[in-house]
Each structure stands twice: as C-alpha cells, then as structure tokens.
Amino acid sequence: MRIDLHSHSTASDGTDPPAEVMRRARAAGLDVIALTDHDTLAGHDEARRALPPGLTLVPGMELSCRLDGHSLHLLAYHVDPAHAGLAEQRHAIATDRVRRGRDMVAKLRDLGVDITWEQVAAIAGDGVVARPHIARAMVAAGAIASPGQAFTPEWIGAGGRAYVSRYALDPDEAIRLVASAGGVSVLAHPGASQRGWVIGDEAVERLARAGLGGLEVAHPDHDQAERLRLAGLAATLGLVASGGSDDHGRLTGHRLGCETVAPAEYERLMSLAAGAVGGGGQN
Ligand SMILES: [Zn+2]
Ligand SMILES: [Zn+2]
C-alpha cells in the first residue's frame, strides 16, 4: 500500500485543482492521498467527487502556527468541517493572509518590484493567499527567474526585506482544537533546517503532551540524519512516524508519492482520529 499524507492544490498554493491532484495521485500509484491545503478544507468536496477508483482520500489541512516567534506547520486530518472553533480560526488566518499579502506587495513595490495586489489575487484565485502566489507574480514581472528565488532575505523569505508576518495559532491550542474537532495532528517537516529553524526535542515533547499524534519523518526537505533523529524521537514519544511529498504541482520538484508512510503507521494515525471511519479511511 502506498500512502502520501501531504499535498496541496489550488485551494491554497498548489498549482493543480483538487481533481487534478487526485488524478495524479492515482497515476503515481498511490492508494491513499491526503489533501492538506494551508488553513482551508475547501478542496475536499472537489477531490471527493473526482476520486479515482482504488484511491482513498484523507481530508486534511496544514494549519499555520507560531512557536517562540518561529513559523510552525501542523497537519490536521479528519477534522469535523462544521466545528465552530476551528472554522473561526481558519477564517481569522485566511483574512489576515489577505492583509499580509497586500502589505508584502506594498513593500515589494517600495523595493522597485512592479507587481500589484490585483495580480496576486488573480493568481491565488479562490485559494487561500500565500507567499508562492506573490512569488509567481514576481516571476511574471521579471523580478526573479523562478518562484524559489523569492524565499530569500532579499525578498519574502522569513525575516526578509519585504516579509510580513501574520496571524498564526499557538501550536498547543491548535492541537487541542484539532482534537476537539475529532481530528488528529502531525507536526509538518519538523527537521527542515533550510526553512531557517528546527524545533527542539523538548518542544516536541511538550506538543506530544498536548496531544500531538505524529511527526512527519519522511519529507523532501529532510536529509537522512534528520529522518533518523525524528524517527527516534517519534519512537521515544510514542508518536506516529508519518510522511508525505508536500507536492505543490508545478511549483516544487516534489512529486506525489516521492515520500510515503508505512501502512502500519498510517493505520495507527487514523485510529487516533475520533472522526475517522475504520482503519482504512473512507472513500
Ligand atoms: Zn508546511
Ligand atoms: Zn505543505
């Protein structure tokens, strides 16, 4: 069984619509795919309608959190879409993402980058606004050659000249919220040092006490040493060793299925989600 628990669509900053992500997931030989767009559940209905035979969808999202001033991503699976507290937080994050996007465009314009908010909004479409949308506008304007070049101190990388921070959840609070919505949470790419910061073992231990279900061990941004460290940490803390491709379509080189989760770990994770139906997930 091939299982990928991390992917993005046009519901946030991926380049392919949810239906196309499902088609590609099956074409990549996957049996299970989680759609985990940033701070939204909006892609799930389309994904469900487009689900090819033999493919199981795990409804998920990637929640924006902040710990000690650092950005931290929390994957949440099988939450109740109607849960009021979580819906409120999704709305607060999405609203502030628009405010922040406008602010970053203004800063970039001050730096001589000829892009407009309207262009960025058009690229984002119905999706939750994120920095990759701005990066794509910068490419279109000829300011940079590829979207990845935007994520530097020179532009909109964390702490960069045109970077603006935004509203994010305290991870303890987010973990409890996800649990109260019937879901289970996994810390996303906790060992991705190139993102500027790696969460310490003690902090992970604290999150485990708050109810964290798993750690993303297999992720394209993790080198072998980080995978070993995280697998050890997961085993010590009794957390599920999870993983996924973090596929964003054409935006990154990480293709669906390039990172997978062991079936036993997947079953264990799903059993932790109160809202999940059975071990095999549902179609
Ligand atoms: Zn992430
Ligand atoms: Zn992601």
Coordinates of C-alpha atoms and ligand atoms in Angstrom, one line a residue:
M1 CA 0.0 0.0 0.0
R2 CA 1.4 3.4 -1.0
I3 CA 0.4 6.3 1.2
D4 CA 1.2 10.0 0.9
L5 CA -0.2 12.2 3.6
H6 CA 0.8 15.7 2.4
S7 CA -0.3 17.5 -0.7
H8 CA -1.5 20.9 -1.9
S9 CA -4.0 22.1 -4.6
T10 CA -5.3 25.5 -5.9
A11 CA -7.4 25.6 -2.7
S12 CA -4.2 27.1 -1.3
D13 CA -0.8 27.5 -3.0
G14 CA -0.6 24.4 -5.2
T15 CA -0.9 24.8 -9.0
D16 CA -3.3 22.0 -9.8
P17 CA -7.0 21.9 -8.9
P18 CA -8.0 19.2 -6.3
A19 CA -9.4 16.9 -9.0
E20 CA -6.1 17.0 -10.9
V21 CA -4.2 16.3 -7.7
M22 CA -6.4 13.1 -7.2
R23 CA -5.8 12.1 -10.8
R24 CA -2.1 12.5 -10.5
A25 CA -2.1 10.7 -7.1
R26 CA -3.6 7.6 -8.7
A27 CA -1.3 7.9 -11.7
A28 CA 1.6 8.0 -9.3
G29 CA 0.5 4.6 -8.0
L30 CA -0.8 5.8 -4.6
D31 CA -3.6 4.0 -2.7
V32 CA -4.1 6.8 -0.2
I33 CA -3.6 10.6 -0.6
A34 CA -4.2 13.3 2.0
L35 CA -5.1 16.8 0.6
T36 CA -3.6 19.2 3.1
D37 CA -4.0 22.7 1.8
H38 CA -2.9 25.6 4.0
D39 CA -5.6 26.7 6.5
T40 CA -8.6 25.5 4.5
L41 CA -10.8 22.5 3.9
A42 CA -12.1 24.0 0.6
G43 CA -10.6 21.5 -1.8
H44 CA -12.1 18.3 -0.2
D45 CA -15.5 18.3 -2.0
E46 CA -14.0 18.6 -5.4
A47 CA -11.4 16.0 -4.5
R48 CA -14.0 13.5 -3.3
R49 CA -16.1 14.0 -6.5
A50 CA -13.0 13.3 -8.6
L51 CA -11.7 10.4 -6.6
P52 CA -10.5 7.6 -9.0
P53 CA -11.4 4.0 -8.1
G54 CA -8.9 2.5 -5.7
L55 CA -7.8 5.8 -4.2
T56 CA -8.7 6.8 -0.6
L57 CA -8.8 10.5 0.3
V58 CA -7.7 11.5 3.8
P59 CA -9.2 15.0 4.3
G60 CA -6.6 17.2 5.9
M61 CA -5.2 20.7 6.1
E62 CA -1.9 22.4 7.1
L63 CA -2.5 24.8 10.0
S64 CA -0.3 27.9 10.4
C65 CA 1.1 28.1 13.9
R66 CA 3.8 30.1 15.6
L67 CA 6.1 28.9 18.4
D68 CA 8.6 31.3 20.1
G69 CA 8.4 33.6 17.1
H70 CA 9.0 30.8 14.5
S71 CA 6.6 29.6 11.9
L72 CA 5.4 26.0 12.5
H73 CA 3.0 23.9 10.4
L74 CA 0.6 21.5 11.9
L75 CA -1.0 18.9 9.6
A76 CA -4.6 18.1 10.8
Y77 CA -6.5 15.1 9.5
H78 CA -10.2 14.1 9.6
V79 CA -11.4 17.3 11.5
D80 CA -15.1 18.0 11.5
P81 CA -15.6 20.8 8.9
A82 CA -18.6 22.1 11.0
H83 CA -16.6 22.5 14.2
A84 CA -17.2 26.2 15.1
G85 CA -13.9 26.9 16.9
L86 CA -11.8 25.6 14.1
A87 CA -13.9 27.3 11.4
E88 CA -13.4 30.6 13.3
Q89 CA -9.6 30.1 13.3
R90 CA -9.5 29.2 9.6
H91 CA -11.4 32.4 8.8
A92 CA -9.1 34.5 11.0
I93 CA -6.0 33.1 9.4
A94 CA -7.4 33.5 5.8
T95 CA -8.4 37.1 6.5
D96 CA -5.1 38.0 7.9
R97 CA -3.3 36.3 4.9
V98 CA -5.0 38.8 2.6
R99 CA -3.9 41.8 4.8
R100 CA -0.4 40.4 4.9
G101 CA -0.3 39.7 1.2
R102 CA -1.3 43.4 0.5
D103 CA 1.4 44.6 2.9
M104 CA 4.1 42.4 1.2
V105 CA 3.1 43.7 -2.2
A106 CA 3.4 47.3 -0.9
K107 CA 6.9 46.6 0.5
L108 CA 7.9 44.9 -2.8
R109 CA 6.7 47.9 -4.8
D110 CA 8.8 50.2 -2.5
L111 CA 11.7 48.0 -3.4
G112 CA 11.0 48.6 -7.1
V113 CA 9.2 45.3 -7.9
D114 CA 6.4 46.2 -10.3
I115 CA 3.6 43.9 -9.1
T116 CA 0.1 44.7 -7.9
W117 CA -2.2 43.2 -5.4
E118 CA -4.8 42.6 -8.2
Q119 CA -2.2 40.4 -10.0
V120 CA -1.5 38.4 -6.9
A121 CA -5.2 38.0 -6.1
A122 CA -5.8 36.8 -9.6
I123 CA -3.1 34.1 -9.3
A124 CA -4.5 33.0 -5.9
G125 CA -8.0 32.8 -7.4
D126 CA -10.4 31.2 -4.9
G127 CA -7.4 29.8 -3.0
V128 CA -6.0 30.9 0.4
V129 CA -3.4 33.6 -0.3
A130 CA 0.1 32.5 0.3
R131 CA 3.7 33.7 -0.5
P132 CA 4.1 31.4 -3.5
H133 CA 1.3 33.4 -5.2
I134 CA 3.4 36.6 -4.7
A135 CA 6.5 34.7 -5.9
R136 CA 4.7 33.8 -9.1
A137 CA 3.7 37.4 -9.7
M138 CA 7.3 38.4 -9.1
V139 CA 8.4 35.9 -11.8
A140 CA 5.8 37.3 -14.2
A141 CA 7.1 40.8 -13.6
G142 CA 10.6 39.6 -14.3
A143 CA 12.0 40.5 -10.9
I144 CA 13.2 36.9 -10.3
A145 CA 13.7 33.9 -12.6
S146 CA 11.9 31.2 -10.5
P147 CA 9.4 31.3 -7.6
G148 CA 12.0 29.8 -5.2
Q149 CA 14.2 32.9 -5.5
A150 CA 11.5 34.9 -3.7
F151 CA 12.1 33.0 -0.5
T152 CA 15.4 34.7 0.5
P153 CA 16.3 37.5 2.9
E154 CA 16.4 39.8 -0.2
W155 CA 12.6 39.4 -0.8
I156 CA 9.9 37.5 1.1
G157 CA 11.8 34.8 2.9
A158 CA 11.1 34.7 6.7
G159 CA 12.6 38.0 8.0
G160 CA 13.4 39.2 4.5
R161 CA 13.2 42.8 3.3
A162 CA 9.6 42.5 2.1
Y163 CA 8.5 39.8 4.6
V164 CA 5.4 40.5 6.7
S165 CA 4.4 38.1 9.5
R166 CA 0.8 37.2 10.0
Y167 CA -1.7 35.7 12.5
A168 CA -1.0 32.2 13.5
L169 CA -2.1 29.8 16.2
D170 CA -0.3 28.7 19.3
P171 CA 0.5 25.0 18.5
D172 CA -0.7 23.7 21.8
E173 CA -4.0 25.5 21.3
A174 CA -4.1 24.2 17.7
I175 CA -3.5 20.6 18.7
R176 CA -6.3 20.8 21.3
L177 CA -8.6 22.4 18.7
V178 CA -8.0 19.7 16.2
A179 CA -8.6 17.0 18.8
S180 CA -11.9 18.7 19.9
A181 CA -12.9 18.7 16.2
G182 CA -12.4 14.9 16.1
G183 CA -9.1 15.1 14.2
V184 CA -5.5 14.1 14.7
S185 CA -2.5 16.3 14.2
V186 CA 1.0 15.7 12.9
L187 CA 3.9 18.2 13.1
A188 CA 4.9 19.0 9.5
H189 CA 8.5 19.0 8.3
P190 CA 10.0 19.4 11.8
G191 CA 13.5 18.8 10.6
A192 CA 13.6 21.1 7.6
S193 CA 16.7 23.2 8.6
Q194 CA 16.7 25.1 5.3
R195 CA 13.5 26.8 6.4
G196 CA 15.6 28.6 9.0
W197 CA 14.7 26.9 12.2
V198 CA 14.4 23.4 13.6
I199 CA 12.1 22.7 16.5
G200 CA 13.9 21.2 19.6
D201 CA 13.2 17.8 21.2
E202 CA 11.9 19.5 24.4
A203 CA 9.3 21.5 22.4
V204 CA 8.2 18.4 20.5
E205 CA 7.8 16.6 23.9
R206 CA 5.6 19.4 25.1
L207 CA 3.4 19.2 21.9
A208 CA 3.2 15.4 22.4
R209 CA 1.8 16.0 25.9
A210 CA -0.7 18.4 24.4
G211 CA -2.0 15.6 22.2
L212 CA 0.1 15.6 19.1
G213 CA -0.4 12.4 17.1
G214 CA 2.6 12.2 14.9
L215 CA 5.8 13.6 13.4
E216 CA 6.4 14.0 9.7
V217 CA 9.6 12.0 9.4
A218 CA 9.6 11.4 5.6
H219 CA 9.6 14.8 3.9
P220 CA 11.6 16.0 0.8
D221 CA 13.3 18.7 3.0
H222 CA 14.7 16.2 5.5
D223 CA 18.1 14.7 5.0
Q224 CA 19.0 11.2 6.2
A225 CA 20.3 12.4 9.6
E226 CA 17.1 14.4 10.3
R227 CA 15.0 11.4 9.4
L228 CA 16.9 9.2 11.8
R229 CA 16.7 11.8 14.6
L230 CA 12.9 12.3 14.0
A231 CA 12.2 8.5 13.8
G232 CA 14.0 8.1 17.1
L233 CA 12.1 11.0 18.6
A234 CA 8.8 9.6 17.4
A235 CA 9.5 6.2 18.8
T236 CA 10.6 7.6 22.2
L237 CA 7.5 9.8 22.5
G238 CA 5.1 7.2 21.1
L239 CA 4.2 9.4 18.1
V240 CA 3.3 8.1 14.6
A241 CA 6.2 8.3 12.1
S242 CA 4.3 10.0 9.2
G243 CA 5.3 11.5 5.9
G244 CA 4.4 12.8 2.5
S245 CA 5.6 14.6 -0.6
D246 CA 4.3 18.1 0.1
D247 CA 3.6 18.3 -3.6
H248 CA 2.6 21.8 -4.8
G249 CA 2.1 20.9 -8.5
R250 CA 4.5 22.7 -10.8
L251 CA 5.7 25.0 -8.0
T252 CA 8.2 22.5 -6.5
G253 CA 10.0 19.4 -7.7
H254 CA 8.4 17.2 -5.1
R255 CA 6.1 14.8 -6.8
L256 CA 3.2 12.9 -5.3
G257 CA 4.4 9.6 -3.8
C258 CA 8.1 10.6 -3.6
E259 CA 7.7 10.3 0.2
T260 CA 5.3 7.7 1.8
V261 CA 4.2 6.4 5.1
A262 CA 4.4 2.8 6.3
P263 CA 0.9 1.2 6.3
A264 CA 1.1 0.3 10.0
E265 CA 1.9 3.8 11.0
Y266 CA -0.9 5.1 8.8
E267 CA -3.4 2.8 10.4
R268 CA -2.2 3.9 13.8
L269 CA -2.6 7.6 12.9
M270 CA -6.1 7.1 11.5
S271 CA -7.2 5.2 14.7
L272 CA -6.2 8.3 16.7
A273 CA -8.7 10.5 14.7
A274 CA -12.0 10.1 16.6
G275 CA -13.9 11.2 13.5
A276 CA -12.2 8.6 11.2
V277 CA -14.2 5.7 9.9
G278 CA -12.3 2.4 10.4
G279 CA -8.6 1.8 9.8
G280 CA -8.6 2.0 6.0
G281 CA -10.1 5.5 5.8
Q282 CA -13.1 6.2 3.7
N283 CA -13.7 6.8 0.0
Ligands
ZN1 ZN 4.5 23.3 5.5
ZN2 ZN 2.7 21.6 2.9

